[in-house]
Short mmCIF file of C-alpha atoms in Angstrom, two decimals:
data_model
loop_
_atom_site.label_atom_id
_atom_site.label_comp_id
_atom_site.label_asym_id
_atom_site.label_seq_id
_atom_site.Cartn_x
_atom_site.Cartn_y
_atom_site.Cartn_z
CA UNK C 16 0.00 0.00 0.00
CA UNK C 17 1.20 3.50 -0.86
CA UNK C 18 -0.01 6.70 0.77
CA UNK C 19 0.86 10.06 -0.77
CA UNK C 20 1.38 13.09 1.45
CA UNK C 21 0.92 16.67 0.25
CA UNK C 22 0.92 19.95 2.22
CA UNK C 23 -1.89 22.24 1.02
CA UNK C 24 -1.51 24.78 3.83
CA UNK C 25 1.37 25.99 5.99
CA UNK C 26 5.04 25.01 5.92
CA UNK C 27 6.03 21.47 6.83
CA UNK C 28 9.54 20.12 7.52
CA UNK C 29 11.71 17.07 6.88
CA UNK C 30 12.40 16.30 10.53
CA UNK C 31 8.70 15.85 11.16
CA UNK C 32 8.39 13.72 8.04
CA UNK C 33 11.21 11.48 9.28
CA UNK C 34 9.49 11.00 12.62
CA UNK C 35 6.28 10.00 10.84
CA UNK C 36 8.19 7.57 8.62
CA UNK C 37 9.66 5.94 11.72
CA UNK C 38 6.23 5.48 13.33
CA UNK C 39 4.83 4.06 10.09
CA UNK C 40 7.77 1.65 9.63
CA UNK C 41 7.28 0.31 13.14
CA UNK C 42 3.56 -0.44 12.83
CA UNK C 43 3.06 -1.06 9.09
CA UNK C 44 6.34 -2.46 7.67
CA UNK C 45 4.92 -2.95 4.18
CA UNK C 46 3.36 0.51 3.96
CA UNK C 47 5.06 3.09 1.79
CA UNK C 48 4.59 6.73 2.80
CA UNK C 49 5.45 9.02 -0.09
CA UNK C 50 6.05 12.65 0.87
CA UNK C 51 5.63 14.85 -2.20
CA UNK C 52 8.69 17.13 -2.57
CA UNK C 53 6.24 20.04 -2.40
CA UNK C 54 5.83 19.31 1.33
CA UNK C 55 9.27 20.83 1.92
CA UNK C 56 8.87 23.97 -0.16
CA UNK C 57 8.41 27.34 1.46
CA UNK C 58 6.75 30.44 0.06
CA UNK C 59 5.60 33.15 2.42
CA UNK C 60 3.22 31.58 4.94
CA UNK C 61 2.81 28.44 2.87
CA UNK C 62 4.41 25.14 1.83
CA UNK C 63 5.12 26.51 -1.64
CA UNK C 64 3.18 28.82 -3.93
CA UNK C 65 -0.51 28.28 -4.58
CA UNK C 66 0.44 26.72 -7.92
CA UNK C 67 2.96 24.36 -6.34
CA UNK C 68 0.62 23.26 -3.57
CA UNK C 69 -2.29 22.79 -5.95
CA UNK C 70 -0.24 20.92 -8.54
CA UNK C 71 1.13 18.53 -5.89
CA UNK C 72 -2.41 17.67 -4.82
CA UNK C 73 -3.53 17.17 -8.41
CA UNK C 74 -0.49 14.99 -9.24
CA UNK C 75 -0.88 12.69 -6.27
CA UNK C 76 -4.67 12.53 -6.29
CA UNK C 77 -4.65 11.54 -9.97
CA UNK C 78 -1.78 9.02 -9.51
CA UNK C 79 -3.14 5.47 -9.92
CA UNK C 80 -0.17 4.13 -7.94
CA UNK C 81 -1.32 5.77 -4.71
CA UNK C 82 -4.14 4.47 -2.51
CA UNK C 83 -4.72 7.48 -0.30
CA UNK C 84 -3.86 11.14 0.17
CA UNK C 85 -2.87 12.34 3.62
CA UNK C 86 -2.70 16.07 4.26
CA UNK C 87 0.55 16.92 6.06
CA UNK C 88 -0.74 19.62 8.36
CA UNK C 89 -3.13 22.53 8.85
CA UNK C 90 -2.26 26.15 9.45
CA UNK C 91 -3.63 28.20 6.59
CA UNK C 92 -3.78 28.12 2.82
CA UNK C 93 -5.95 25.27 1.53
CA UNK C 94 -8.80 27.63 0.62
CA UNK C 95 -6.53 29.32 -1.91
CA UNK C 96 -6.00 26.13 -3.94
CA UNK C 97 -9.04 23.94 -3.28
CA UNK C 98 -11.49 24.92 -6.03
CA UNK C 99 -8.94 24.92 -8.84
CA UNK C 100 -7.21 21.70 -7.77
CA UNK C 101 -10.41 19.77 -7.20
CA UNK C 102 -11.62 20.88 -10.62
CA UNK C 103 -8.62 19.12 -12.15
CA UNK C 104 -9.12 15.74 -10.47
CA UNK C 105 -9.79 12.72 -12.64
CA UNK C 106 -11.32 9.26 -12.05
CA UNK C 107 -8.29 7.96 -10.14
CA UNK C 108 -8.82 10.69 -7.57
CA UNK C 109 -12.40 9.58 -6.90
CA UNK C 110 -11.30 6.13 -5.69
CA UNK C 111 -8.83 7.33 -3.08
CA UNK C 112 -9.12 7.98 0.62
CA UNK C 113 -8.37 11.48 1.97
CA UNK C 114 -7.50 12.27 5.57
CA UNK C 115 -6.89 15.56 7.36
CA UNK C 116 -8.51 18.20 9.55
CA UNK C 117 -8.25 21.88 10.56
CA UNK C 118 -7.36 23.96 7.49
CA UNK C 119 -7.58 20.79 5.36
CA UNK C 120 -11.31 21.05 5.94
CA UNK C 121 -11.56 23.25 2.85
CA UNK C 122 -10.39 20.23 0.86
CA UNK C 123 -12.51 17.69 2.74
CA UNK C 124 -15.52 19.88 1.96
CA UNK C 125 -14.72 20.39 -1.69
CA UNK C 126 -13.85 16.70 -2.20
CA UNK C 127 -17.15 15.67 -0.62
CA UNK C 128 -18.98 18.04 -2.90
CA UNK C 129 -17.03 16.65 -5.87
CA UNK C 130 -18.29 13.16 -5.07
CA UNK C 131 -15.24 11.53 -3.46
CA UNK C 132 -16.53 8.72 -1.26
CA UNK C 133 -13.71 8.05 1.20
CA UNK C 134 -13.03 11.25 3.10
CA UNK C 135 -12.20 11.42 6.79
CA UNK C 136 -11.50 14.05 9.44
CA UNK C 137 -8.60 12.90 11.58
CA UNK C 138 -4.92 13.18 12.59
CA UNK C 139 -2.21 14.42 10.24
CA UNK C 140 1.57 13.89 10.06
CA UNK C 141 2.23 17.17 11.90
CA UNK C 142 0.45 15.72 14.94
CA UNK C 143 3.54 13.58 15.63
CA UNK C 144 5.03 16.71 17.22
CA UNK C 145 2.31 16.84 19.92
CA UNK C 146 2.67 15.22 23.33
CA UNK C 147 1.49 11.67 22.69
CA UNK C 148 1.41 12.48 19.00
CA UNK C 149 2.78 9.12 17.85
CA UNK C 150 -0.51 7.58 18.97
CA UNK C 151 -2.36 10.07 16.77
CA UNK C 152 -0.23 9.07 13.78
CA UNK C 153 -0.79 5.36 14.50
CA UNK C 154 -4.53 6.04 14.70
CA UNK C 155 -4.51 7.84 11.36
CA UNK C 156 -2.58 4.97 9.75
CA UNK C 157 -4.92 2.40 11.31
CA UNK C 158 -7.73 4.09 9.41
CA UNK C 159 -5.81 4.71 6.19
CA UNK C 160 -4.38 1.15 5.98
CA UNK C 161 -7.04 -1.04 7.59
CA UNK C 162 -10.13 1.13 8.22
CA UNK C 163 -9.69 -0.04 11.79
CA UNK C 164 -12.83 0.53 13.91
CA UNK C 165 -10.56 1.33 16.87
CA UNK C 166 -9.51 4.56 15.14
CA UNK C 167 -13.05 5.89 14.90
CA UNK C 168 -14.78 8.50 17.00
CA UNK C 169 -16.75 6.28 19.37
CA UNK C 170 -20.10 8.02 19.08
CA UNK C 171 -20.55 7.98 15.31
CA UNK C 172 -24.14 7.42 14.28
CA UNK C 173 -24.32 4.03 12.52
CA UNK C 174 -27.63 4.90 10.85
CA UNK C 175 -26.84 8.34 9.49
CA UNK C 176 -23.97 9.97 7.61
CA UNK C 177 -21.42 11.83 9.72
CA UNK C 178 -19.04 14.69 8.95
CA UNK C 179 -16.60 16.79 10.96
CA UNK C 180 -14.97 20.18 10.53
CA UNK C 181 -13.15 22.89 12.33
CA UNK C 182 -15.90 25.39 13.14
CA UNK C 183 -14.14 28.46 11.75
CA UNK C 184 -13.13 26.68 8.55
CA UNK C 185 -16.69 25.47 7.96
CA UNK C 186 -18.10 28.92 8.70
CA UNK C 187 -15.65 30.50 6.27
CA UNK C 188 -16.57 28.27 3.33
CA UNK C 189 -20.35 28.58 3.59
CA UNK C 190 -21.77 29.86 0.33
CA UNK C 191 -18.58 29.20 -1.64
CA UNK C 192 -18.05 26.55 -4.29
CA UNK C 193 -16.57 24.32 -1.55
CA UNK C 194 -19.72 24.10 0.59
CA UNK C 195 -20.45 20.41 1.21
CA UNK C 196 -23.87 18.78 1.09
CA UNK C 197 -24.54 17.79 4.69
CA UNK C 198 -28.25 17.06 4.39
CA UNK C 199 -29.19 14.31 6.80
CA UNK C 200 -25.73 14.36 8.38
CA UNK C 201 -24.67 14.43 11.98
CA UNK C 202 -22.21 17.32 11.93
CA UNK C 203 -19.34 17.47 14.43
CA UNK C 204 -17.42 20.71 14.88
CA UNK C 205 -14.31 21.46 16.93
CA UNK C 206 -12.36 24.64 17.54
CA UNK C 207 -8.94 25.92 18.58
CA UNK C 208 -7.55 29.29 19.66
CA UNK C 209 -10.82 31.19 19.28
CA UNK C 210 -12.38 33.25 22.05
CA UNK C 211 -15.82 32.23 23.26
CA UNK C 212 -17.46 35.24 21.64
CA UNK C 213 -15.99 34.10 18.33
CA UNK C 214 -17.28 30.57 18.86
CA UNK C 215 -20.68 32.11 19.55
CA UNK C 216 -20.42 34.22 16.39
CA UNK C 217 -19.37 31.29 14.20
CA UNK C 218 -22.27 29.24 15.53
CA UNK C 219 -24.66 32.10 14.73
CA UNK C 220 -23.29 32.00 11.19
CA UNK C 221 -23.37 28.23 10.82
CA UNK C 222 -26.79 27.65 12.36
CA UNK C 223 -28.25 30.56 10.39
CA UNK C 224 -27.18 29.10 7.06
CA UNK C 225 -29.21 26.80 4.82
CA UNK C 226 -26.62 24.03 5.31
CA UNK C 227 -27.81 23.69 8.90
CA UNK C 228 -31.46 23.32 7.97
CA UNK C 229 -30.81 19.82 6.64
CA UNK C 230 -28.68 18.51 9.50
CA UNK C 231 -29.71 15.44 11.48
CA UNK C 232 -27.96 17.00 14.45
CA UNK C 233 -24.87 18.72 15.80
CA UNK C 234 -22.14 17.43 18.11
CA UNK C 235 -19.33 19.46 19.62
CA UNK C 236 -15.72 18.32 19.77
CA UNK C 237 -13.16 19.96 21.99
CA UNK C 238 -12.51 23.69 21.96
CA UNK C 239 -8.80 23.96 22.76
CA UNK C 240 -6.59 26.86 23.81
CA UNK C 241 -9.52 29.28 24.15
CA UNK C 242 -8.03 32.74 24.82
CA UNK C 243 -9.58 34.75 27.66
CA UNK C 244 -12.74 36.71 26.95
CA UNK C 245 -12.90 40.27 28.28
CA UNK C 246 -15.38 40.60 29.89
CA UNK C 247 -16.05 36.99 30.88
CA UNK C 248 -18.42 35.48 28.33
CA UNK C 249 -20.57 33.87 31.01
CA UNK C 250 -21.16 30.59 29.17
CA UNK C 251 -18.87 27.77 28.13
CA UNK C 252 -18.68 26.27 24.64
CA UNK C 253 -21.25 23.59 25.36
CA UNK C 254 -23.82 26.09 26.64
CA UNK C 255 -23.13 28.18 23.53
CA UNK C 256 -23.64 25.23 21.19
CA UNK C 257 -26.83 24.17 22.97
CA UNK C 258 -28.13 27.75 22.73
CA UNK C 259 -27.67 27.99 18.96
CA UNK C 260 -29.01 24.47 18.36
CA UNK C 261 -32.14 25.34 20.34
CA UNK C 262 -32.58 28.62 18.47
CA UNK C 263 -32.20 27.04 15.07
CA UNK C 264 -34.16 23.87 15.82
CA UNK C 265 -31.12 21.62 15.34
CA UNK C 266 -30.86 18.41 17.35
CA UNK C 267 -28.14 18.77 19.99
CA UNK C 268 -26.40 15.40 20.12
CA UNK C 269 -23.71 16.05 22.73
CA UNK C 270 -19.93 16.08 22.79
CA UNK C 271 -17.54 14.28 20.46
CA UNK C 272 -14.01 12.94 20.85
CA UNK C 273 -12.26 15.13 18.27
CA UNK C 274 -10.13 18.25 18.54
CA UNK C 275 -6.77 19.87 17.97
CA UNK C 276 -4.91 17.34 20.12
CA UNK C 277 -3.36 13.88 20.13
CA UNK C 278 -6.68 12.26 21.11
CA UNK C 279 -8.39 13.42 17.93
CA UNK C 280 -10.38 10.42 16.63
CA UNK C 281 -11.23 9.67 13.00
CA UNK C 282 -14.60 10.71 11.55
CA UNK C 283 -15.18 9.19 8.10
CA UNK C 284 -17.66 11.25 6.11
CA UNK C 285 -20.90 9.69 5.01
CA UNK C 286 -22.60 6.53 6.21
CA UNK C 287 -20.62 3.72 7.86
CA UNK S 18 -34.32 66.83 16.72
CA UNK S 19 -34.10 63.75 18.92
CA UNK S 20 -31.66 60.88 18.45
CA UNK S 21 -32.16 57.65 20.36
CA UNK S 22 -29.14 55.60 21.44
CA UNK S 23 -29.27 51.86 22.09
CA UNK S 24 -26.46 49.37 22.75
CA UNK S 25 -27.02 46.13 20.81
CA UNK S 26 -23.59 44.67 21.56
CA UNK S 27 -21.09 44.96 24.41
CA UNK S 28 -21.34 46.90 27.66
CA UNK S 29 -21.46 50.67 27.57
CA UNK S 30 -21.07 53.10 30.48
CA UNK S 31 -22.50 56.38 31.80
CA UNK S 32 -19.20 58.24 31.86
CA UNK S 33 -18.83 57.78 28.13
CA UNK S 34 -22.45 58.80 27.60
CA UNK S 35 -21.83 62.01 29.57
CA UNK S 36 -18.82 62.86 27.43
CA UNK S 37 -20.90 62.39 24.28
CA UNK S 38 -23.67 64.57 25.70
CA UNK S 39 -21.12 67.32 26.32
CA UNK S 40 -19.81 67.17 22.76
CA UNK S 41 -23.36 67.21 21.38
CA UNK S 42 -24.41 70.15 23.59
CA UNK S 43 -21.44 72.19 22.38
CA UNK S 44 -22.05 71.73 18.66
CA UNK S 45 -25.83 71.14 18.42
CA UNK S 46 -27.51 72.98 21.34
CA UNK S 47 -31.04 72.09 20.21
CA UNK S 48 -30.29 68.43 19.67
CA UNK S 49 -31.59 65.94 22.23
CA UNK S 50 -29.58 62.74 22.64
CA UNK S 51 -31.68 60.11 24.41
CA UNK S 52 -29.71 57.21 25.85
CA UNK S 53 -32.02 54.26 26.38
CA UNK S 54 -31.63 52.91 29.95
CA UNK S 55 -30.70 49.59 28.36
CA UNK S 56 -27.35 51.13 27.38
CA UNK S 57 -26.25 50.89 31.01
CA UNK S 58 -27.37 47.33 31.70
CA UNK S 59 -24.86 44.54 31.98
CA UNK S 60 -25.35 40.82 31.38
CA UNK S 61 -22.34 38.62 30.76
CA UNK S 62 -20.45 40.04 27.79
CA UNK S 63 -23.35 42.26 26.79
CA UNK S 64 -25.24 45.48 27.53
CA UNK S 65 -28.14 43.51 28.96
CA UNK S 66 -29.73 40.23 27.95
CA UNK S 67 -30.61 39.48 24.35
CA UNK S 68 -34.22 40.30 25.20
CA UNK S 69 -33.32 43.62 26.82
CA UNK S 70 -31.07 44.70 23.96
CA UNK S 71 -33.55 43.65 21.32
CA UNK S 72 -36.51 45.28 23.06
CA UNK S 73 -34.62 48.57 23.42
CA UNK S 74 -33.93 48.63 19.70
CA UNK S 75 -37.55 47.79 18.88
CA UNK S 76 -38.88 50.45 21.30
CA UNK S 77 -36.71 53.25 19.98
CA UNK S 78 -36.88 52.31 16.31
CA UNK S 79 -40.68 52.23 16.47
CA UNK S 80 -40.90 55.49 18.48
CA UNK S 81 -42.33 58.27 16.26
CA UNK S 82 -40.75 60.88 18.53
CA UNK S 83 -37.21 59.91 17.54
CA UNK S 84 -35.55 60.89 14.25
CA UNK S 85 -32.59 58.56 14.27
CA UNK S 86 -31.05 55.57 16.03
CA UNK S 87 -27.38 55.66 16.94
CA UNK S 88 -25.70 52.45 18.03
CA UNK S 89 -23.65 53.09 21.17
CA UNK S 90 -20.70 50.83 20.42
CA UNK S 91 -19.48 47.61 18.86
CA UNK S 92 -17.85 44.70 20.60
CA UNK S 93 -20.02 41.64 20.17
CA UNK S 94 -23.66 40.66 20.39
CA UNK S 95 -25.77 42.33 17.68
CA UNK S 96 -26.05 39.09 15.67
CA UNK S 97 -27.93 37.52 18.59
CA UNK S 98 -30.77 40.06 18.44
CA UNK S 99 -30.85 41.37 14.88
CA UNK S 100 -33.24 39.04 13.09
CA UNK S 101 -35.86 39.00 15.83
CA UNK S 102 -35.73 42.76 16.52
CA UNK S 103 -35.82 43.77 12.85
CA UNK S 104 -38.81 41.48 12.38
CA UNK S 105 -40.71 43.55 14.94
CA UNK S 106 -40.09 46.96 13.38
CA UNK S 107 -43.07 48.96 12.14
CA UNK S 108 -43.51 51.84 9.69
CA UNK S 109 -41.97 54.44 12.03
CA UNK S 110 -38.75 52.46 11.99
CA UNK S 111 -38.52 52.61 8.21
CA UNK S 112 -38.32 56.42 8.19
CA UNK S 113 -35.41 56.75 10.61
CA UNK S 114 -31.68 57.07 10.08
CA UNK S 115 -29.38 54.43 11.63
CA UNK S 116 -25.68 54.91 12.27
CA UNK S 117 -22.99 52.56 13.55
CA UNK S 118 -20.18 50.22 12.47
CA UNK S 119 -18.16 47.22 13.61
CA UNK S 120 -20.47 44.72 15.36
CA UNK S 121 -23.43 47.00 14.52
CA UNK S 122 -22.90 45.85 10.94
CA UNK S 123 -25.24 42.93 11.63
CA UNK S 124 -27.99 45.51 12.16
CA UNK S 125 -26.97 47.73 9.24
CA UNK S 126 -27.16 44.65 7.02
CA UNK S 127 -30.49 43.44 8.32
CA UNK S 128 -32.01 46.93 8.21
CA UNK S 129 -30.88 47.35 4.61
CA UNK S 130 -32.43 44.03 3.76
CA UNK S 131 -35.62 45.09 5.54
CA UNK S 132 -35.89 48.14 3.33
CA UNK S 133 -34.74 50.95 5.62
CA UNK S 134 -33.46 53.74 3.41
CA UNK S 135 -31.23 55.82 5.68
CA UNK S 136 -28.48 53.59 6.97
CA UNK S 137 -24.89 54.66 7.42
CA UNK S 138 -21.57 53.15 8.51
CA UNK S 139 -19.78 55.63 10.75
CA UNK S 140 -18.63 56.68 14.23
CA UNK S 141 -20.43 55.71 17.42
CA UNK S 142 -20.67 57.24 20.89
CA UNK S 143 -17.95 54.90 22.23
CA UNK S 144 -15.49 56.52 19.81
CA UNK S 145 -15.36 59.57 22.11
CA UNK S 146 -12.90 57.56 24.21
CA UNK S 147 -10.36 57.37 21.35
CA UNK S 148 -7.53 59.88 20.88
CA UNK S 149 -9.20 62.61 18.86
CA UNK S 150 -12.51 60.88 19.42
CA UNK S 151 -14.52 64.06 19.94
CA UNK S 152 -13.99 64.83 16.25
CA UNK S 153 -15.44 61.41 15.40
CA UNK S 154 -18.52 62.15 17.49
CA UNK S 155 -18.92 65.57 15.88
CA UNK S 156 -18.63 63.93 12.46
CA UNK S 157 -21.31 61.40 13.34
CA UNK S 158 -23.61 64.15 14.57
CA UNK S 159 -22.93 66.26 11.47
CA UNK S 160 -24.35 63.40 9.44
CA UNK S 161 -27.19 62.52 11.80
CA UNK S 162 -28.37 66.13 12.24
CA UNK S 163 -27.54 67.81 8.93
CA UNK S 164 -26.39 65.08 6.49
CA UNK S 165 -23.30 67.27 6.21
CA UNK S 166 -21.19 66.41 3.14
CA UNK S 167 -18.06 67.10 5.20
CA UNK S 168 -18.78 63.99 7.25
CA UNK S 169 -18.72 61.69 4.26
CA UNK S 170 -16.00 59.35 3.08
CA UNK S 171 -14.43 61.47 0.33
CA UNK S 172 -14.30 58.80 -2.38
CA UNK S 173 -17.94 57.72 -2.41
CA UNK S 174 -19.18 56.92 -5.88
CA UNK S 175 -21.84 59.52 -6.78
CA UNK S 176 -23.29 57.33 -9.53
CA UNK S 177 -23.59 54.03 -7.72
CA UNK S 178 -24.84 52.83 -4.32
CA UNK S 179 -22.21 52.45 -1.61
CA UNK S 180 -22.06 50.28 1.51
CA UNK S 181 -19.46 49.59 4.20
CA UNK S 182 -18.86 46.82 6.70
CA UNK S 183 -16.30 45.33 8.99
CA UNK S 184 -14.90 42.47 6.94
CA UNK S 185 -15.29 39.78 9.59
CA UNK S 186 -18.84 40.86 10.41
CA UNK S 187 -19.87 40.77 6.76
CA UNK S 188 -18.19 37.39 6.27
CA UNK S 189 -19.99 36.01 9.29
CA UNK S 190 -23.47 37.01 8.12
CA UNK S 191 -23.25 35.70 4.56
CA UNK S 192 -26.04 33.24 3.90
CA UNK S 193 -28.02 34.23 6.98
CA UNK S 194 -31.30 36.12 7.06
CA UNK S 195 -29.28 39.32 7.59
CA UNK S 196 -27.39 39.20 4.29
CA UNK S 197 -27.88 42.55 2.53
CA UNK S 198 -28.54 43.03 -1.16
CA UNK S 199 -25.40 44.72 -2.47
CA UNK S 200 -25.98 44.23 -6.17
CA UNK S 201 -24.50 47.14 -8.07
CA UNK S 202 -22.89 48.51 -4.91
CA UNK S 203 -19.38 49.72 -4.27
CA UNK S 204 -18.54 47.76 -1.12
CA UNK S 205 -16.02 49.10 1.39
CA UNK S 206 -14.61 46.80 4.05
CA UNK S 207 -12.35 47.56 7.00
CA UNK S 208 -10.81 45.35 9.65
CA UNK S 209 -9.34 45.44 13.15
CA UNK S 210 -7.30 43.03 15.28
CA UNK S 211 -7.20 40.24 12.72
CA UNK S 212 -4.00 38.65 11.46
CA UNK S 213 -3.24 38.93 7.76
CA UNK S 214 -3.98 35.24 7.18
CA UNK S 215 -7.43 35.84 8.63
CA UNK S 216 -7.97 38.85 6.39
CA UNK S 217 -6.96 36.64 3.47
CA UNK S 218 -9.37 33.93 4.64
CA UNK S 219 -12.28 36.34 5.09
CA UNK S 220 -11.69 37.75 1.61
CA UNK S 221 -11.69 34.21 0.18
CA UNK S 222 -15.06 33.76 1.86
CA UNK S 223 -16.51 37.09 0.80
CA UNK S 224 -15.28 37.05 -2.79
CA UNK S 225 -16.38 33.42 -3.22
CA UNK S 226 -19.95 34.19 -2.21
CA UNK S 227 -22.81 35.12 -4.53
CA UNK S 228 -23.06 38.55 -2.85
CA UNK S 229 -19.76 39.49 -4.47
CA UNK S 230 -20.85 38.53 -7.96
CA UNK S 231 -23.10 41.55 -8.13
CA UNK S 232 -20.69 44.15 -6.74
CA UNK S 233 -19.71 47.20 -8.78
CA UNK S 234 -16.37 47.08 -6.99
CA UNK S 235 -14.50 46.74 -3.72
CA UNK S 236 -12.57 49.32 -1.69
CA UNK S 237 -10.47 48.66 1.38
CA UNK S 238 -10.57 50.79 4.49
CA UNK S 239 -7.89 50.62 7.15
CA UNK S 240 -6.84 47.36 8.79
CA UNK S 241 -5.89 48.41 12.32
CA UNK S 242 -3.99 46.64 15.09
CA UNK S 243 -3.07 43.68 12.90
CA UNK S 244 -1.37 41.11 15.19
CA UNK S 245 1.89 39.56 13.92
CA UNK S 246 1.67 36.66 11.53
CA UNK S 247 3.96 33.68 12.16
CA UNK S 248 5.51 33.08 9.69
CA UNK S 249 5.40 36.47 8.01
CA UNK S 250 2.47 36.52 5.60
CA UNK S 251 4.52 38.10 2.83
CA UNK S 252 1.81 40.45 1.57
CA UNK S 253 0.05 43.44 3.11
CA UNK S 254 -3.69 43.95 3.29
CA UNK S 255 -3.85 45.86 0.02
CA UNK S 256 -1.99 43.16 -1.91
CA UNK S 257 -4.33 40.61 -0.35
CA UNK S 258 -7.44 42.56 -1.37
CA UNK S 259 -6.12 43.08 -4.90
CA UNK S 260 -5.37 39.35 -5.16
CA UNK S 261 -8.88 38.27 -4.26
CA UNK S 262 -10.51 40.95 -6.43
CA UNK S 263 -8.46 39.78 -9.40
CA UNK S 264 -9.30 36.14 -8.73
CA UNK S 265 -13.01 36.78 -8.41
CA UNK S 266 -13.25 39.33 -11.23
CA UNK S 267 -14.26 42.14 -8.88
CA UNK S 268 -13.25 45.71 -9.71
CA UNK S 269 -10.56 46.87 -7.29
CA UNK S 270 -11.35 50.50 -6.54
CA UNK S 271 -8.59 51.39 -4.08
CA UNK S 272 -8.42 52.45 -0.46
CA UNK S 273 -11.10 54.17 1.61
CA UNK S 274 -11.04 56.51 4.59
CA UNK S 275 -12.82 54.32 7.12
CA UNK S 276 -11.61 52.13 9.97
CA UNK S 277 -11.60 51.46 13.69
CA UNK S 278 -10.21 54.88 14.55
CA UNK S 279 -11.16 58.52 15.10
CA UNK S 280 -10.77 59.31 11.38
CA UNK S 281 -13.55 56.91 10.40
CA UNK S 282 -15.69 58.76 7.83
CA UNK S 283 -19.41 58.23 7.21
CA UNK S 284 -20.59 55.92 4.42
CA UNK S 285 -24.34 56.22 3.82
CA UNK S 286 -25.73 53.09 2.21
CA UNK S 287 -27.34 53.29 -1.18
CA UNK S 288 -27.15 56.01 -3.78
CA UNK S 289 -26.33 59.64 -2.86
#
């Protein structure tokens, strides 16, 4: 099995790639992880220019010799390449699995909209740098290589399609050509480094959009590294999510085991 | 002339109100500024509960004895009350002028959509606390009382309708019931306290939405207090705005004299 790795967002580095290769070699000796040379480019904020990042995704996604595409890391930049790159994907791209989260959500969304069937929200190579991050990488590989049930978020609805996104990323693609079709889905959102008033504001935006009208329900992953609110917001993220679900008539389905951390579980899109 | 002041967002205080009264008394002796008692309430992050803030807006907007509504300050919270309050406005509300910016943009947008004709983006009472803020208050009053041309943003297009918003606020209301109709408009956006990658991301969102397809063009106000980007973003806010305009086929019409500062000029919505 061969998994191709591209970096559609921020800069990535070889040391991190080597650590991921070591984890993969230890648990899946016959697996080949292929880091696209683009992963190690640097242009401004990004892992190469928009053209370089987009072309790397197109090359690997269309390569019949690769079984899956793994996004190297988040940060920022996937929204700049997603529409154009996805528009250039051929039939070989439709049969692959795709895994990532955070800023990669722009691609997960656009790939879902483009009809790719095997998309999942879950750990990325960069997670190896977190405390306990090797476990996150092993979990990602367990899904990519074996579709191991142990890698999955434990509360996934077996009867309905699921999907997961970073809340800000999902909010910031609503109405664009990348907006996914989540009708009938249980949607899970997670957040990082956003103040509570911003979480409240993003949930106003999300629950006020037509995408939310078709949801089977909403679950909330972890909100990590929330900066202080001045003045105190007076409600935590769960109270905020319950408030907006109640206002919009969306089923509140509780918490979920995903987030910007090493415990981030895999959420395959669609029906199990 | 009587102007009613309500606080749809964050907490406001009496000391600031007194300073604004003093400025108003000095330049418009016959003007009556009426601060709604709600301005001085406090609930969590906000100037009173959602119900209190919404009811104050409804009361004053529907009051035939008031000529204009001035939003006391920004912060956060107008999105939580806008749809419900605007839905309860009667004919007296349609004849009034409304002035504010920043978080008040949720109300400017919803009021435009509801057919109110005299809406403007410009200074608020809270601006009196800025360096040089008394000039901002005088400018706001010059528009509210006399529609003084000297208060206006100097580059407004005389032939086409204009509108102005905080970029994040506009991004975060796209697709909701508050989304304004900006077809044929010159849109001006400004920003504060957002990193350049976030400005880039918001402009992806805005220029990728159907609202942008109908714009006559885009102008960029000031982006204030931009926190550092790590790594360096490699482009300033004007290069970013030009990039997204070019990508989306929107006419780039240059900079504009608005922003989160005392120099913020007035942008009346619609045609002059």
